[in-house]
XYZ file of N, CA and C in Angstrom:
615
model
N 260.804 158.508 117.700
C 259.831 157.632 117.039
C 260.440 156.237 116.877
N 259.909 155.250 117.592
C 260.487 153.908 117.591
C 260.241 153.209 116.264
N 261.293 152.613 115.708
C 261.206 151.819 114.494
C 262.114 150.618 114.704
N 261.491 149.438 114.824
C 262.272 148.255 115.136
C 261.723 147.049 114.392
N 262.625 146.202 113.929
C 262.278 144.952 113.268
C 262.875 143.809 114.076
N 262.071 142.779 114.336
C 262.543 141.624 115.099
C 262.213 140.342 114.339
N 263.217 139.510 114.131
C 262.980 138.205 113.514
C 262.413 137.266 114.573
N 261.168 136.844 114.390
C 260.566 135.897 115.327
C 261.051 134.481 115.044
N 261.632 134.271 113.871
C 262.197 132.987 113.497
C 262.869 133.113 112.145
N 263.767 132.176 111.844
C 264.468 132.196 110.553
C 264.484 130.808 109.901
N 263.593 129.944 110.338
C 263.618 128.576 109.839
C 262.764 128.344 108.604
N 263.238 127.463 107.737
C 262.409 126.927 106.665
C 261.464 125.896 107.278
N 260.573 125.336 106.465
C 259.566 124.401 106.972
C 260.223 123.228 107.698
N 259.704 122.910 108.896
C 260.173 121.784 109.709
C 261.658 121.880 110.012
N 262.136 123.088 110.249
C 263.545 123.275 110.572
C 263.909 122.549 111.863
N 265.052 121.857 111.892
C 265.486 121.181 113.120
C 266.128 122.138 114.128
N 266.289 123.409 113.751
C 267.046 124.330 114.599
C 266.335 125.650 114.874
N 265.580 126.156 113.915
C 265.034 127.494 114.023
C 263.501 127.504 114.022
N 262.928 128.549 114.635
C 261.477 128.767 114.566
C 261.098 129.182 113.151
N 259.825 129.019 112.760
C 259.405 129.401 111.410
C 259.712 130.865 111.103
N 260.126 131.126 109.873
C 260.512 132.482 109.473
C 259.369 133.472 109.696
N 259.677 134.555 110.371
C 258.674 135.583 110.638
C 259.341 136.879 111.038
N 258.628 137.983 110.835
C 259.168 139.303 111.149
C 258.125 140.128 111.892
N 258.542 140.736 112.978
C 257.705 141.659 113.745
C 258.158 143.080 113.424
N 257.239 143.894 112.922
C 257.529 145.271 112.550
C 256.849 146.202 113.550
N 257.636 147.072 114.194
C 257.100 148.027 115.162
C 257.514 149.434 114.744
N 256.512 150.308 114.622
C 256.799 151.680 114.206
C 255.779 152.648 114.799
N 256.253 153.582 115.593
C 255.413 154.637 116.153
C 254.124 154.088 116.777
N 254.252 153.011 117.526
C 253.107 152.426 118.198
C 252.304 151.442 117.369
N 252.676 151.253 116.103
C 251.989 150.295 115.227
C 252.772 148.983 115.207
N 252.064 147.867 115.304
C 252.709 146.553 115.332
C 252.097 145.654 114.265
N 252.953 145.127 113.390
C 252.507 144.237 112.316
C 253.403 143.008 112.296
N 252.793 141.843 112.138
C 253.530 140.597 112.029
C 253.502 140.121 110.577
N 254.632 139.604 110.123
C 254.724 138.990 108.796
C 255.050 137.513 108.973
N 254.174 136.651 108.439
C 254.364 135.197 108.485
C 254.513 134.693 109.913
N 255.533 133.912 110.210
C 255.739 133.407 111.566
C 255.059 132.079 111.818
N 254.688 131.862 113.060
C 254.183 130.581 113.534
C 255.020 130.164 114.729
N 254.848 128.954 115.190
C 255.670 128.474 116.293
C 255.215 128.985 117.643
N 256.169 129.378 118.483
C 255.924 129.754 119.866
C 255.038 130.997 119.960
N 253.848 130.884 120.577
C 252.973 132.057 120.725
C 253.631 133.192 121.499
N 254.580 132.858 122.375
C 255.252 133.865 123.168
C 256.172 134.767 122.368
N 256.396 134.436 121.099
C 257.245 135.265 120.249
C 256.523 136.500 119.733
N 255.208 136.557 119.948
C 254.414 137.630 119.363
C 253.695 138.423 120.454
N 253.495 139.733 120.241
C 252.752 140.544 121.217
C 251.322 140.027 121.364
N 250.703 140.366 122.480
C 249.328 139.912 122.716
C 248.320 140.668 121.860
N 248.700 141.862 121.385
C 247.839 142.654 120.511
C 248.665 143.131 119.323
N 248.128 142.968 118.122
C 248.811 143.456 116.921
C 247.811 144.222 116.062
N 248.334 145.085 115.208
C 247.472 145.878 114.322
C 247.218 145.188 112.990
N 248.033 144.211 112.663
C 247.842 143.472 111.423
C 248.749 142.262 111.373
N 248.309 141.249 110.637
C 249.118 140.036 110.453
C 249.086 139.710 108.962
N 250.206 139.918 108.307
C 250.302 139.712 106.872
C 251.082 138.444 106.559
N 250.709 137.787 105.487
C 251.397 136.561 105.092
C 251.827 136.647 103.638
N 252.844 135.882 103.299
C 253.353 135.840 101.930
C 252.687 134.758 101.102
N 252.029 133.805 101.780
C 251.388 132.694 101.076
C 250.151 132.265 101.862
N 248.982 132.553 101.319
C 247.734 132.209 102.017
C 247.442 130.715 102.006
N 248.286 129.933 101.313
C 248.112 128.481 101.286
C 249.333 127.750 101.836
N 250.114 128.430 102.648
C 251.331 127.826 103.187
C 251.005 126.688 104.147
N 252.010 125.858 104.406
C 251.822 124.719 105.303
C 251.488 125.163 106.727
N 251.889 126.372 107.086
C 251.683 126.858 108.446
C 250.470 127.769 108.591
N 249.665 127.900 107.552
C 248.600 128.900 107.595
C 247.582 128.628 108.701
N 247.298 127.367 108.987
C 246.336 127.071 110.066
C 246.880 127.543 111.409
N 248.153 127.268 111.671
C 248.770 127.700 112.921
C 248.836 129.223 112.998
N 249.195 129.858 111.892
C 249.265 131.314 111.859
C 247.884 131.916 112.093
N 246.860 131.318 111.483
C 245.497 131.824 111.643
C 245.066 131.781 113.116
N 245.413 130.718 113.813
C 245.069 130.607 115.227
C 245.762 131.699 116.046
N 247.051 131.906 115.770
C 247.798 132.939 116.486
C 247.214 134.317 116.221
N 246.869 134.583 114.955
C 246.315 135.892 114.594
C 244.953 136.111 115.241
N 244.105 135.120 115.203
C 242.766 135.264 115.774
C 242.812 135.481 117.277
N 243.787 134.869 117.940
C 243.952 135.100 119.375
C 244.292 136.559 119.667
N 244.769 137.251 118.641
C 245.166 138.653 118.782
C 244.195 139.588 118.064
N 243.030 139.064 117.710
C 241.960 139.884 117.169
C 242.089 140.273 115.718
N 242.815 139.482 114.937
C 242.963 139.815 113.523
C 242.982 138.546 112.683
N 243.110 138.707 111.364
C 243.168 137.582 110.428
C 244.429 137.711 109.588
N 245.096 136.595 109.275
C 246.269 136.656 108.402
C 245.838 136.819 106.948
N 246.365 137.834 106.279
C 245.940 138.140 104.919
C 247.125 138.590 104.080
N 246.930 138.545 102.770
C 247.837 139.189 101.825
C 247.161 140.491 101.411
N 247.660 141.594 101.872
C 247.072 142.882 101.512
C 247.995 144.019 101.915
N 247.669 145.216 101.467
C 248.435 146.410 101.810
C 248.056 146.862 103.217
N 249.058 147.322 103.955
C 248.827 147.879 105.292
C 249.494 149.240 105.345
N 248.779 150.238 105.874
C 249.350 151.577 105.987
C 248.799 152.268 107.224
N 249.688 152.806 108.052
C 249.272 153.545 109.249
C 250.449 154.342 109.796
N 250.217 155.607 110.120
C 251.176 156.465 110.810
C 252.546 156.523 110.125
N 252.560 156.531 108.819
C 253.823 156.636 108.104
C 254.504 155.316 107.809
N 253.903 154.218 108.228
C 254.419 152.878 107.926
C 253.553 152.257 106.843
N 254.191 151.738 105.781
C 253.453 151.109 104.689
C 254.094 149.770 104.333
N 253.259 148.757 104.202
C 253.707 147.438 103.751
C 252.880 147.057 102.530
N 253.547 146.818 101.423
C 252.872 146.462 100.178
C 253.251 145.059 99.743
N 252.257 144.190 99.462
C 252.581 142.864 98.930
C 253.087 142.984 97.499
N 254.171 142.274 97.220
C 254.782 142.302 95.899
C 254.974 140.864 95.414
N 254.685 140.585 94.146
C 254.741 139.207 93.659
C 256.163 138.647 93.611
N 256.262 137.368 93.922
C 257.524 136.642 93.752
C 257.253 135.342 93.002
N 258.273 134.843 92.354
C 258.189 133.532 91.700
C 258.605 132.494 92.720
N 257.665 131.643 93.107
C 257.985 130.641 94.131
C 257.313 129.297 93.865
N 255.997 129.309 93.627
C 255.294 128.053 93.425
C 254.167 128.243 92.420
N 253.271 127.236 92.305
C 252.263 127.257 91.244
C 251.112 128.219 91.510
N 250.942 128.674 92.750
C 249.886 129.643 93.055
C 250.533 130.973 93.467
N 249.780 132.060 93.493
C 250.359 133.368 93.787
C 251.014 133.426 95.177
N 252.239 133.924 95.209
C 252.964 134.128 96.461
C 253.627 135.500 96.398
N 253.992 136.009 97.569
C 254.404 137.399 97.654
C 255.565 137.607 98.620
N 256.197 138.761 98.479
C 257.067 139.306 99.491
C 256.440 140.632 99.893
N 257.094 141.382 100.776
C 256.554 142.681 101.180
C 257.615 143.771 101.074
N 257.202 144.880 100.506
C 258.001 146.091 100.467
C 257.557 146.948 101.643
N 258.464 147.208 102.575
C 258.159 147.918 103.811
C 258.841 149.282 103.759
N 258.071 150.337 103.985
C 258.641 151.686 103.902
C 258.225 152.520 105.112
N 259.231 153.204 105.661
C 259.023 154.171 106.747
C 260.309 154.965 106.897
N 260.173 156.235 107.245
C 261.335 157.096 107.465
C 262.307 157.066 106.280
N 261.780 157.049 105.081
C 262.577 157.023 103.856
C 263.466 155.798 103.755
N 263.123 154.751 104.473
C 263.834 153.470 104.398
C 262.999 152.483 103.609
N 263.687 151.591 102.900
C 263.010 150.540 102.147
C 263.531 149.190 102.623
N 262.652 148.431 103.247
C 262.987 147.102 103.749
C 262.215 146.067 102.946
N 262.834 144.956 102.675
C 262.196 143.889 101.905
C 262.088 142.632 102.755
N 260.886 142.083 102.814
C 260.660 140.771 103.432
C 260.307 139.807 102.294
N 261.238 138.937 101.941
C 261.039 137.991 100.842
C 261.659 136.650 101.250
N 260.994 135.931 102.158
C 261.588 134.710 102.703
C 261.574 133.512 101.770
N 260.759 133.559 100.704
C 260.699 132.423 99.787
C 260.574 132.907 98.345
N 261.536 132.527 97.519
C 261.455 132.831 96.086
C 262.424 131.949 95.316
N 262.107 131.726 94.062
C 262.949 130.926 93.165
C 263.826 131.834 92.300
N 263.300 133.022 91.999
C 264.020 134.021 91.205
C 264.100 135.308 92.019
N 265.288 135.905 92.097
C 265.467 137.136 92.869
C 264.475 138.195 92.392
N 263.681 138.788 93.298
C 262.676 139.776 92.888
C 263.308 141.122 92.537
N 263.049 141.596 91.341
C 263.638 142.849 90.885
C 263.238 144.028 91.771
N 262.039 143.986 92.339
C 261.561 145.103 93.153
C 262.350 145.260 94.455
N 263.191 144.263 94.777
C 264.020 144.351 95.977
C 265.318 145.113 95.734
N 265.605 145.439 94.488
C 266.848 146.136 94.147
C 266.962 147.460 94.893
N 268.170 147.762 95.339
C 268.515 149.014 96.007
C 267.768 149.237 97.325
N 267.251 148.182 97.905
C 266.619 148.311 99.223
C 267.697 148.525 100.282
N 267.314 149.149 101.384
C 268.260 149.375 102.479
C 268.557 148.084 103.229
N 267.548 147.255 103.388
C 267.675 146.008 104.142
C 266.763 144.983 103.502
N 267.299 143.779 103.266
C 266.502 142.710 102.662
C 266.625 141.442 103.487
N 265.475 140.861 103.850
C 265.422 139.548 104.475
C 265.070 138.547 103.374
N 265.930 137.530 103.176
C 265.825 136.715 101.971
C 265.869 135.215 102.246
N 265.525 134.473 101.203
C 265.479 133.012 101.213
C 266.876 132.406 101.288
N 267.026 131.385 102.128
C 268.268 130.614 102.174
C 267.942 129.143 102.405
N 266.854 128.682 101.786
C 266.483 127.272 101.939
C 267.555 126.371 101.337
N 268.078 126.789 100.168
C 269.183 126.063 99.548
C 270.483 126.807 99.769
N 271.610 126.131 99.620
C 272.906 126.771 99.829
C 273.602 127.057 98.502
N 274.199 126.016 97.906
C 274.924 126.229 96.651
C 274.127 125.801 95.426
N 272.973 125.212 95.655
C 272.105 124.807 94.543
C 270.663 125.181 94.852
N 269.974 125.640 93.829
C 268.553 125.950 94.005
C 267.764 124.671 94.271
N 266.642 124.830 94.938
C 265.723 123.709 95.180
C 264.532 123.896 94.252
N 264.383 122.999 93.286
C 263.303 123.135 92.311
C 262.187 122.159 92.635
N 260.946 122.667 92.643
C 259.792 121.821 92.908
C 259.500 120.931 91.710
N 258.826 119.820 91.961
C 258.451 118.921 90.876
C 257.513 119.645 89.908
N 257.643 119.321 88.643
C 256.833 119.974 87.634
C 257.369 121.320 87.220
N 258.556 121.684 87.739
C 259.204 122.953 87.393
C 258.294 124.160 87.636
N 257.550 124.107 88.760
C 256.621 125.204 89.069
C 257.251 126.267 89.965
N 258.519 126.121 90.300
C 259.176 127.084 91.172
C 260.085 126.384 92.155
N 260.300 127.005 93.312
C 261.170 126.424 94.317
C 261.829 127.499 95.149
N 263.073 127.227 95.552
C 263.840 128.142 96.381
C 265.183 128.425 95.727
N 265.578 129.685 95.719
C 266.884 130.053 95.191
C 267.983 129.578 96.151
N 269.194 129.428 95.622
C 270.351 129.084 96.442
C 270.883 130.333 97.134
N 271.234 130.213 98.401
C 271.701 131.362 99.170
C 272.923 132.023 98.530
N 273.846 131.238 97.998
C 275.038 131.824 97.387
C 274.674 132.662 96.166
N 273.685 132.206 95.404
C 273.239 132.986 94.244
C 272.519 134.254 94.690
N 271.705 134.156 95.731
C 271.005 135.328 96.263
C 272.023 136.358 96.750
N 273.070 135.897 97.414
C 274.120 136.785 97.898
C 274.748 137.565 96.746
N 275.064 136.863 95.674
C 275.707 137.515 94.525
C 274.771 138.521 93.860
N 273.525 138.117 93.625
C 272.582 138.996 92.928
C 272.223 140.200 93.791
N 272.054 139.997 95.094
C 271.714 141.109 95.984
C 272.809 142.178 95.959
N 274.045 141.760 95.928
C 275.134 142.736 95.852
C 275.104 143.473 94.518
N 274.858 142.732 93.434
C 274.759 143.359 92.112
C 273.611 144.358 92.060
N 272.513 144.052 92.762
C 271.328 144.918 92.755
C 271.410 146.030 93.804
N 272.572 146.149 94.423
C 272.854 147.241 95.361
C 271.953 147.232 96.589
N 271.687 146.049 97.107
C 270.996 145.938 98.394
C 271.977 146.378 99.481
N 271.518 147.257 100.372
C 272.410 147.785 101.403
C 272.861 146.740 102.401
N 271.907 145.994 102.947
C 272.216 144.950 103.917
C 271.335 143.738 103.623
N 271.949 142.573 103.591
C 271.242 141.328 103.285
C 271.282 140.411 104.501
N 270.105 139.932 104.905
C 270.006 139.006 106.033
C 269.211 137.786 105.578
N 269.791 136.611 105.717
C 269.081 135.387 105.341
C 268.147 134.976 106.477
N 266.861 134.804 106.122
C 265.842 134.622 107.158
C 264.885 133.470 106.862
N 265.278 132.557 105.988
C 264.480 131.349 105.726
C 265.496 130.243 105.454
N 266.097 129.759 106.537
C 267.281 128.907 106.458
C 266.894 127.435 106.438
N 267.246 126.764 105.346
C 266.935 125.350 105.188
C 268.086 124.441 105.582
N 267.855 123.142 105.518
C 268.855 122.163 105.952
C 270.174 122.254 105.188
N 270.163 122.434 103.837
C 271.461 122.565 103.150
C 272.278 123.742 103.672
N 271.614 124.843 104.000
C 272.324 126.006 104.518
C 272.776 125.776 105.958
N 271.982 125.067 106.742
C 272.409 124.720 108.108
C 273.683 123.884 108.061
N 273.739 122.937 107.138
C 274.952 122.118 107.017
C 276.156 122.985 106.632
N 275.930 123.943 105.748
C 277.015 124.861 105.370
C 277.457 125.694 106.577
N 276.503 126.165 107.364
C 276.825 126.929 108.566
C 277.685 126.093 109.511
N 277.309 124.830 109.682
C 278.047 123.946 110.587
C 279.455 123.660 110.078
N 279.658 123.777 108.770
C 281.005 123.617 108.202
C 281.823 124.903 108.301
N 281.198 125.958 108.798
C 281.892 127.225 108.922
C 281.835 128.092 107.681
N 280.975 127.738 106.718
C 280.866 128.522 105.492
C 279.987 129.743 105.714
N 280.279 130.787 104.967
C 279.523 132.028 105.051
C 279.297 132.585 103.647
N 278.208 133.301 103.431
C 277.988 133.908 102.111
C 278.982 135.035 101.875
N 279.357 135.296 100.622
C 280.300 136.384 100.339
C 279.720 137.762 100.632
N 278.416 137.882 100.596
C 277.730 139.133 100.925
C 276.491 138.784 101.724
N 276.262 139.482 102.815
C 275.110 139.196 103.657
C 275.497 138.357 104.860
N 274.517 138.111 105.733
C 274.757 137.336 106.943
C 273.533 136.489 107.257
N 273.709 135.544 108.145
C 272.603 134.703 108.591
C 271.842 135.406 109.714
N 270.517 135.404 109.610
C 269.708 135.890 110.708
C 269.606 134.819 111.780
N 269.026 135.177 112.908
C 268.791 134.200 113.971
C 267.523 134.574 114.714
N 266.904 133.597 115.335
C 265.660 133.834 116.054
C 265.864 134.914 117.113
N 265.016 135.935 117.082
C 265.085 137.004 118.065
C 265.983 138.164 117.690
N 266.642 138.102 116.533
C 267.529 139.202 116.119
C 266.724 140.477 115.903
N 267.266 141.605 116.357
C 266.587 142.900 116.231
C 267.404 143.833 115.338
N 266.684 144.664 114.601
C 267.321 145.584 113.669
C 266.697 146.960 113.852
N 267.556 147.974 114.022
C 267.098 149.349 114.187
C 267.715 150.217 113.103
N 266.993 151.209 112.597
C 267.427 151.997 111.431
C 268.804 152.625 111.564
N 269.177 153.067 112.745
C 270.450 153.776 112.882
C 271.636 152.853 112.602
N 271.416 151.542 112.598
C 272.503 150.601 112.352
C 272.520 150.084 110.914
N 271.567 150.538 110.106
C 271.526 150.052 108.732
C 272.389 150.919 107.852
N 273.125 150.307 106.971
C 273.914 151.059 106.004
C 273.013 151.599 104.919
N 273.161 152.873 104.593
C 272.377 153.477 103.510
C 273.023 153.182 102.163
């Protein structure tokens, strides 16, 4: 039974290096896209669902076009088929409702949370977490104190405390790119990259 996750991109908005953050989930013939945008060739020609974390994101028009070309609409909602379940879960990020996704199959718990200001408690003890890295050593706070992006170094520390099995940064912003270019690395977790694939047998329990 095939179970594979592919990062279609790991970039924050207007990244100079990476495609927009997105995840392709494939399980037992079911295909679901989370977020994304950018190169249409990064996505299958047919998908069973296209879920988004923010229905008002800057890329929603582009995502909507990609989804409609594949016969679906980008939505925030629960998806369940053939033993694969994706549930939208709230995150603190901006002034309107935004979400991450709890993904479950084969007794595995995967978290897709590319944007948040406060580490989501529901991600604790997950087998694999894809997380925000827009900021590096300092959080990015939006004007009006309505939210923002957590710092990657803080996410690394909290994820380890919360017993996340494997942490992959998948929303990489300019401060983190500069840190990468300096040769810096998080104390726990690793940087994702466009096209990276993850299979269950390689995940630490």
